[in-house]
Amino acid sequence: VAEKPTPQPAAAAPAPAASAVPKPKPKFGGAPQCPRCSKSVYAAEKVLGPGGDWHKMCLTCKTCNKNVDSTTLAEHAGEVYCKACHGKHFGPKGFGFGGGSAIMHTQ
């Protein structure tokens, strides 16, 4: 028994040249974007933080949401933490730093 050949789809049209591809239109205004909320940061509401300009309300600790400023913040992997939370999550670990290890047992 002879099988019928299946019809093949027509060849796709060649891709247009790179110069024919429309370029995205530039954004006007050029306000920088907040790293936390990705919205525009205007001069009246901006504070300088890690990675550029932030909204004052967005510059908070990622863990406890406490407002921080340039003197009370710690940065780790592009995220903002207060110094207390940064120490808890990324501080030294191991023998001697846990609770109860400061008590010396003598017999």
Backbone as a printed PyTorch tensor [residue, N CA C, xyz], in Angstrom:
tensor([[[ 0.8580, -1.1710,  0.0000],
         [ 0.0000,  0.0000,  0.0000],
         [ 0.8990,  1.2280,  0.0000]],

        [[ 0.6670,  2.1030, -0.9130],
         [ 1.4700,  3.3210, -1.0370],
         [ 0.8710,  4.4230, -0.1700]],

        [[ 1.7270,  5.0960,  0.5780],
         [ 1.2710,  6.1910,  1.4310],
         [ 1.2800,  7.4920,  0.6400]],

        [[ 0.3070,  8.3390,  0.9260],
         [ 0.2530,  9.6280,  0.2550],
         [ 1.2090, 10.5900,  0.9590]],

        [[ 1.9850, 11.3480,  0.2150],
         [ 2.8820, 12.3250,  0.8650],
         [ 2.0670, 13.4540,  1.5080]],

        [[ 2.5010, 13.8710,  2.6790],
         [ 1.8000, 14.9620,  3.3680],
         [ 2.2370, 16.2870,  2.7720]],

        [[ 1.3280, 17.2160,  2.6240],
         [ 1.7060, 18.5120,  2.0390],
         [ 2.6170, 19.2840,  3.0030]],

        [[ 3.6570, 19.9030,  2.4600],
         [ 4.6150, 20.6880,  3.2430],
         [ 4.1700, 22.1500,  3.2470]],

        [[ 4.3390, 22.8540,  4.3770],
         [ 3.9670, 24.2720,  4.4070],
         [ 4.8740, 25.0770,  3.4820]],

        [[ 4.3620, 26.1700,  2.9840],
         [ 5.1380, 27.0360,  2.1030],
         [ 6.2800, 27.6620,  2.8900]],

        [[ 7.3760, 27.9620,  2.1870],
         [ 8.5460, 28.5630,  2.8250],
         [ 8.1810, 29.9480,  3.3460]],

        [[ 8.6970, 30.2660,  4.5300],
         [ 8.4210, 31.5700,  5.1310],
         [ 9.1430, 32.6620,  4.3670]],

        [[ 8.5720, 33.8460,  4.3860],
         [ 9.1840, 34.9920,  3.7190],
         [10.4650, 35.3610,  4.4610]],

        [[11.4810, 35.8320,  3.7540],
         [12.7290, 36.2050,  4.4270],
         [12.5000, 37.3700,  5.3830]],

        [[13.2840, 37.3820,  6.4580],
         [13.1620, 38.4370,  7.4620],
         [13.5730, 39.7770,  6.8600]],

        [[12.9180, 40.8720,  7.2660],
         [13.2990, 42.1800,  6.7270],
         [14.6880, 42.5680,  7.2130]],

        [[15.3280, 43.4200,  6.4610],
         [16.6700, 43.8830,  6.8160],
         [16.6160, 44.6330,  8.1450]],

        [[17.7510, 44.6960,  8.8280],
         [17.8080, 45.3270, 10.1480],
         [17.4040, 46.7990, 10.0860]],

        [[17.6690, 47.4610,  8.9760],
         [17.3270, 48.8780,  8.8820],
         [15.8240, 49.0920,  8.7280]],

        [[15.0880, 48.0380,  8.3080],
         [13.6500, 48.1700,  8.1180],
         [12.8750, 47.9790,  9.4160]],

        [[13.5350, 47.4790, 10.4930],
         [12.8730, 47.2600, 11.7680],
         [12.6980, 48.6040, 12.4650]],

        [[11.4720, 48.9680, 12.8630],
         [11.2760, 50.2700, 13.5130],
         [11.9740, 50.3090, 14.8710]],

        [[12.5990, 51.4250, 15.1540],
         [13.2860, 51.6010, 16.4290],
         [12.2880, 52.0950, 17.4690]],

        [[12.4780, 51.6860, 18.7420],
         [11.5590, 52.1870, 19.7760],
         [11.7200, 53.6910, 19.9420]],

        [[10.6040, 54.3410, 20.2150],
         [10.6310, 55.7850, 20.3800],
         [11.2620, 56.1360, 21.7220]],

        [[12.0470, 57.1990, 21.7820],
         [12.6600, 57.5800, 23.0630],
         [11.6190, 58.1130, 24.0280]],

        [[11.8560, 57.8760, 25.3180],
         [10.9720, 58.4320, 26.3420],
         [11.3680, 59.8800, 26.5750]],

        [[10.3830, 60.7250, 26.6860],
         [10.6640, 62.1250, 26.9650],
         [10.6000, 62.3530, 28.4630]],

        [[11.3330, 63.3130, 28.9350],
         [11.3680, 63.6090, 30.3540],
         [12.6380, 63.0790, 30.9770]],

        [[12.9190, 61.8170, 30.7820],
         [14.1590, 61.2290, 31.2410],
         [14.3140, 61.1420, 32.7400]],

        [[13.2480, 61.0750, 33.5060],
         [13.3670, 60.9450, 34.9600],
         [13.8950, 59.5560, 35.2850]],

        [[14.8410, 59.4510, 36.2250],
         [15.3560, 58.1260, 36.5980],
         [14.2730, 57.2760, 37.2550]],

        [[14.4580, 55.9590, 37.2210],
         [13.4710, 55.0620, 37.8010],
         [13.9560, 54.5240, 39.1380]],

        [[13.0320, 54.3960, 40.0700],
         [13.3080, 53.8690, 41.4040],
         [13.6090, 52.3690, 41.2870]],

        [[14.7000, 51.8970, 41.8900],
         [15.0110, 50.4630, 41.8240],
         [13.9840, 49.5720, 42.5230]],

        [[13.2450, 50.0710, 43.5010],
         [12.2850, 49.2520, 44.2420],
         [10.9500, 49.1410, 43.5030]],

        [[10.3750, 50.2850, 43.0630],
         [ 9.0330, 50.2520, 42.4700],
         [ 9.0240, 50.4610, 40.9640]],

        [[10.1400, 50.7960, 40.3740],
         [10.3050, 51.0110, 38.9250],
         [ 9.4860, 52.1770, 38.3830]],

        [[ 9.0530, 53.0990, 39.2350],
         [ 8.3500, 54.2990, 38.7820],
         [ 9.3370, 55.4520, 38.7130]],

        [[ 8.9810, 56.5010, 37.9950],
         [ 9.8540, 57.6560, 37.8370],
         [10.0720, 58.3700, 39.1630]],

        [[11.3000, 58.8110, 39.3750],
         [11.6590, 59.5460, 40.5890],
         [11.9200, 60.9910, 40.1880]],

        [[11.1340, 61.9060, 40.7220],
         [11.2930, 63.3180, 40.4230],
         [12.0860, 63.9940, 41.5320]],

        [[12.6240, 65.1630, 41.2380],
         [13.5500, 65.8480, 42.1400],
         [12.9740, 66.0880, 43.5280]],

        [[11.6900, 66.3620, 43.6420],
         [11.0810, 66.6840, 44.9340],
         [11.0020, 65.4770, 45.8620]],

        [[11.0570, 64.2630, 45.3120],
         [10.8680, 63.0700, 46.1260],
         [12.0670, 62.1300, 46.1330]],

        [[13.2000, 62.5640, 45.5990],
         [14.3060, 61.6260, 45.4590],
         [15.2990, 61.6880, 46.6120]],

        [[15.8320, 60.5340, 46.9390],
         [16.9430, 60.3940, 47.8620],
         [17.9540, 59.4860, 47.1890]],

        [[19.2150, 59.6810, 47.4890],
         [20.2690, 58.8900, 46.8750],
         [20.4840, 57.6180, 47.6720]],

        [[20.3850, 56.4980, 47.0100],
         [20.5710, 55.1960, 47.6420],
         [21.4250, 54.3190, 46.7510]],

        [[21.6030, 53.0780, 47.1180],
         [22.4100, 52.1800, 46.3030],
         [21.7730, 51.9540, 44.9330]],

        [[22.5450, 52.1270, 43.8920],
         [22.0340, 51.9100, 42.5470],
         [21.3690, 53.1140, 41.9240]],

        [[21.3780, 54.2640, 42.5840],
         [20.8110, 55.4670, 41.9830],
         [19.8060, 56.1730, 42.8700]],

        [[18.8460, 56.8410, 42.2120],
         [17.8470, 57.6350, 42.9200],
         [16.6600, 56.7670, 43.3270]],

        [[16.1640, 56.9800, 44.5390],
         [15.0380, 56.2340, 45.1080],
         [13.9740, 57.2190, 45.5470]],

        [[12.7160, 56.7530, 45.6410],
         [11.6880, 57.5170, 46.3440],
         [12.0070, 57.4400, 47.8310]],

        [[11.7090, 58.4890, 48.5610],
         [11.9700, 58.4790, 50.0000],
         [11.1910, 57.3620, 50.6860]],

        [[ 9.9480, 57.1080, 50.2470],
         [ 9.1290, 56.0640, 50.8590],
         [ 9.5660, 54.6520, 50.4460]],

        [[10.3030, 54.5210, 49.3610],
         [10.7550, 53.1940, 48.8950],
         [12.0800, 52.7820, 49.5360]],

        [[12.8290, 53.7370, 50.0720],
         [14.1270, 53.4220, 50.6670],
         [13.8930, 52.8810, 52.0780]],

        [[13.4880, 51.6170, 52.1470],
         [13.1870, 50.9450, 53.4130],
         [13.9040, 49.6070, 53.4460]],

        [[14.0530, 49.0580, 54.6440],
         [14.6640, 47.7490, 54.8250],
         [13.7920, 46.6970, 54.1490]],

        [[14.4090, 45.8060, 53.4030],
         [13.6500, 44.7690, 52.7050],
         [12.9870, 43.8040, 53.6780]],

        [[13.5760, 43.6010, 54.8610],
         [13.0550, 42.6350, 55.8200],
         [11.9850, 43.2280, 56.7340]],

        [[12.2980, 44.3650, 57.3860],
         [11.3860, 44.9010, 58.4030],
         [10.6560, 46.1710, 57.9670]],

        [[10.9230, 46.6640, 56.7660],
         [10.2900, 47.8720, 56.2040],
         [10.5610, 49.1400, 57.0000]],

        [[11.6070, 49.1670, 57.7930],
         [11.9900, 50.3600, 58.5350],
         [12.6060, 51.3670, 57.5600]],

        [[12.2300, 52.6500, 57.6680],
         [12.8300, 53.6820, 56.8240],
         [14.3030, 53.8110, 57.1630]],

        [[15.1380, 53.8750, 56.1510],
         [16.5740, 54.0250, 56.3470],
         [17.0600, 55.2360, 55.5610]],

        [[18.2310, 55.7280, 55.9100],
         [18.8710, 56.7890, 55.1340],
         [20.3170, 56.3650, 54.8850]],

        [[21.1060, 57.2620, 54.3490],
         [22.4650, 56.8920, 53.9440],
         [23.3460, 56.4840, 55.1200]],

        [[22.9970, 56.8960, 56.3300],
         [23.8320, 56.5320, 57.4870],
         [23.3610, 55.2570, 58.1680]],

        [[22.1190, 54.8270, 57.9220],
         [21.5980, 53.6480, 58.6150],
         [21.3110, 52.4740, 57.6940]],

        [[21.7270, 52.5600, 56.4240],
         [21.4290, 51.4560, 55.5270],
         [22.6500, 50.5860, 55.3030]],

        [[22.3960, 49.3470, 54.9490],
         [23.4200, 48.4030, 54.5180],
         [22.8820, 47.7470, 53.2490]],

        [[23.7530, 47.5490, 52.2740],
         [23.3250, 46.9870, 50.9950],
         [23.8940, 45.5820, 50.8360]],

        [[23.0760, 44.7070, 50.2660],
         [23.5320, 43.3570, 49.9390],
         [22.8190, 42.9280, 48.6610]],

        [[23.5610, 42.6210, 47.6210],
         [23.0330, 42.1620, 46.3290],
         [22.0010, 43.1350, 45.7600]],

        [[22.2650, 44.4360, 45.8950],
         [21.3760, 45.4370, 45.3240],
         [20.1420, 45.7390, 46.1460]],

        [[19.9510, 45.0740, 47.2570],
         [18.8000, 45.3220, 48.1290],
         [19.2380, 46.1120, 49.3490]],

        [[18.2930, 46.8470, 49.9290],
         [18.5590, 47.7110, 51.0750],
         [18.0780, 47.0250, 52.3480]],

        [[18.9160, 47.0620, 53.3890],
         [18.5840, 46.5090, 54.7010],
         [18.9960, 47.5280, 55.7590]],

        [[18.3060, 47.5090, 56.9040],
         [18.7970, 48.2930, 58.0350],
         [19.9930, 47.5160, 58.5940]],

        [[20.8060, 48.1720, 59.3810],
         [22.0200, 47.5120, 59.8730],
         [21.7100, 46.3080, 60.7530]],

        [[20.6270, 46.3640, 61.5180],
         [20.2710, 45.2360, 62.3870],
         [19.8820, 44.0070, 61.5670]],

        [[19.0190, 44.1800, 60.5770],
         [18.5930, 43.0410, 59.7480],
         [19.7400, 42.5140, 58.9000]],

        [[20.5990, 43.3990, 58.4140],
         [21.7450, 42.9590, 57.6210],
         [22.6600, 42.0780, 58.4610]],

        [[22.8710, 42.4770, 59.7140],
         [23.7000, 41.6670, 60.6030],
         [23.0760, 40.3080, 60.9040]],

        [[21.7540, 40.2700, 61.0700],
         [21.0780, 38.9970, 61.3470],
         [21.1740, 38.0370, 60.1670]],

        [[20.9850, 38.5680, 58.9590],
         [20.9280, 37.7010, 57.7860],
         [22.2890, 37.4110, 57.1670]],

        [[23.2110, 38.3610, 57.2060],
         [24.4620, 38.2080, 56.4780],
         [25.6950, 38.3660, 57.3610]],

        [[25.5030, 38.4660, 58.6790],
         [26.6230, 38.6270, 59.5910],
         [27.3830, 37.3350, 59.7930]],

        [[28.3590, 37.3590, 60.6740],
         [29.1620, 36.1550, 60.9180],
         [28.3220, 35.0280, 61.5150]],

        [[28.6200, 33.8280, 61.0920],
         [27.9100, 32.6540, 61.5770],
         [28.9390, 31.6380, 62.0610]],

        [[28.4980, 30.7620, 62.9250],
         [29.3910, 29.6990, 63.3740],
         [29.5760, 29.7180, 64.8700]],

        [[30.5470, 28.9790, 65.3470],
         [30.8040, 28.8160, 66.7690],
         [31.1680, 30.1510, 67.3990]],

        [[30.5710, 30.4230, 68.5430],
         [30.9150, 31.6260, 69.2860],
         [29.9810, 32.7900, 69.0550]],

        [[29.0940, 32.7180, 68.0820],
         [28.2060, 33.8270, 67.8010],
         [26.7610, 33.5310, 68.1580]],

        [[26.4450, 32.3130, 68.5420],
         [25.0700, 31.9550, 68.8690],
         [24.7600, 32.2320, 70.3200]],

        [[23.5090, 32.1010, 70.6930],
         [23.1160, 32.3130, 72.0750],
         [23.5440, 31.1480, 72.9570]],

        [[23.9810, 31.4350, 74.1580],
         [24.3490, 30.4020, 75.1080],
         [25.7680, 29.9160, 74.9920]],

        [[26.4980, 30.3300, 74.0090],
         [27.8600, 29.8460, 73.8720],
         [28.8450, 30.6420, 74.7180]],

        [[28.3830, 31.7490, 75.3120],
         [29.2680, 32.5750, 76.1050],
         [29.4470, 32.0380, 77.5130]],

        [[28.6160, 31.0590, 77.9170],
         [28.7140, 30.5030, 79.2630],
         [29.7950, 29.4330, 79.2670]],

        [[30.7020, 29.5530, 80.1940],
         [31.7800, 28.5920, 80.2720],
         [31.4490, 27.5530, 81.3240]],

        [[31.5430, 26.3160, 80.9820],
         [31.2400, 25.2250, 81.9200],
         [32.5380, 24.7360, 82.5600]],

        [[32.5580, 24.7320, 83.8770],
         [33.7280, 24.1980, 84.5770],
         [33.2700, 23.1110, 85.5500]],

        [[34.1330, 22.1770, 85.8150],
         [33.7670, 21.1000, 86.7280],
         [34.6860, 21.0560, 87.9090]]])
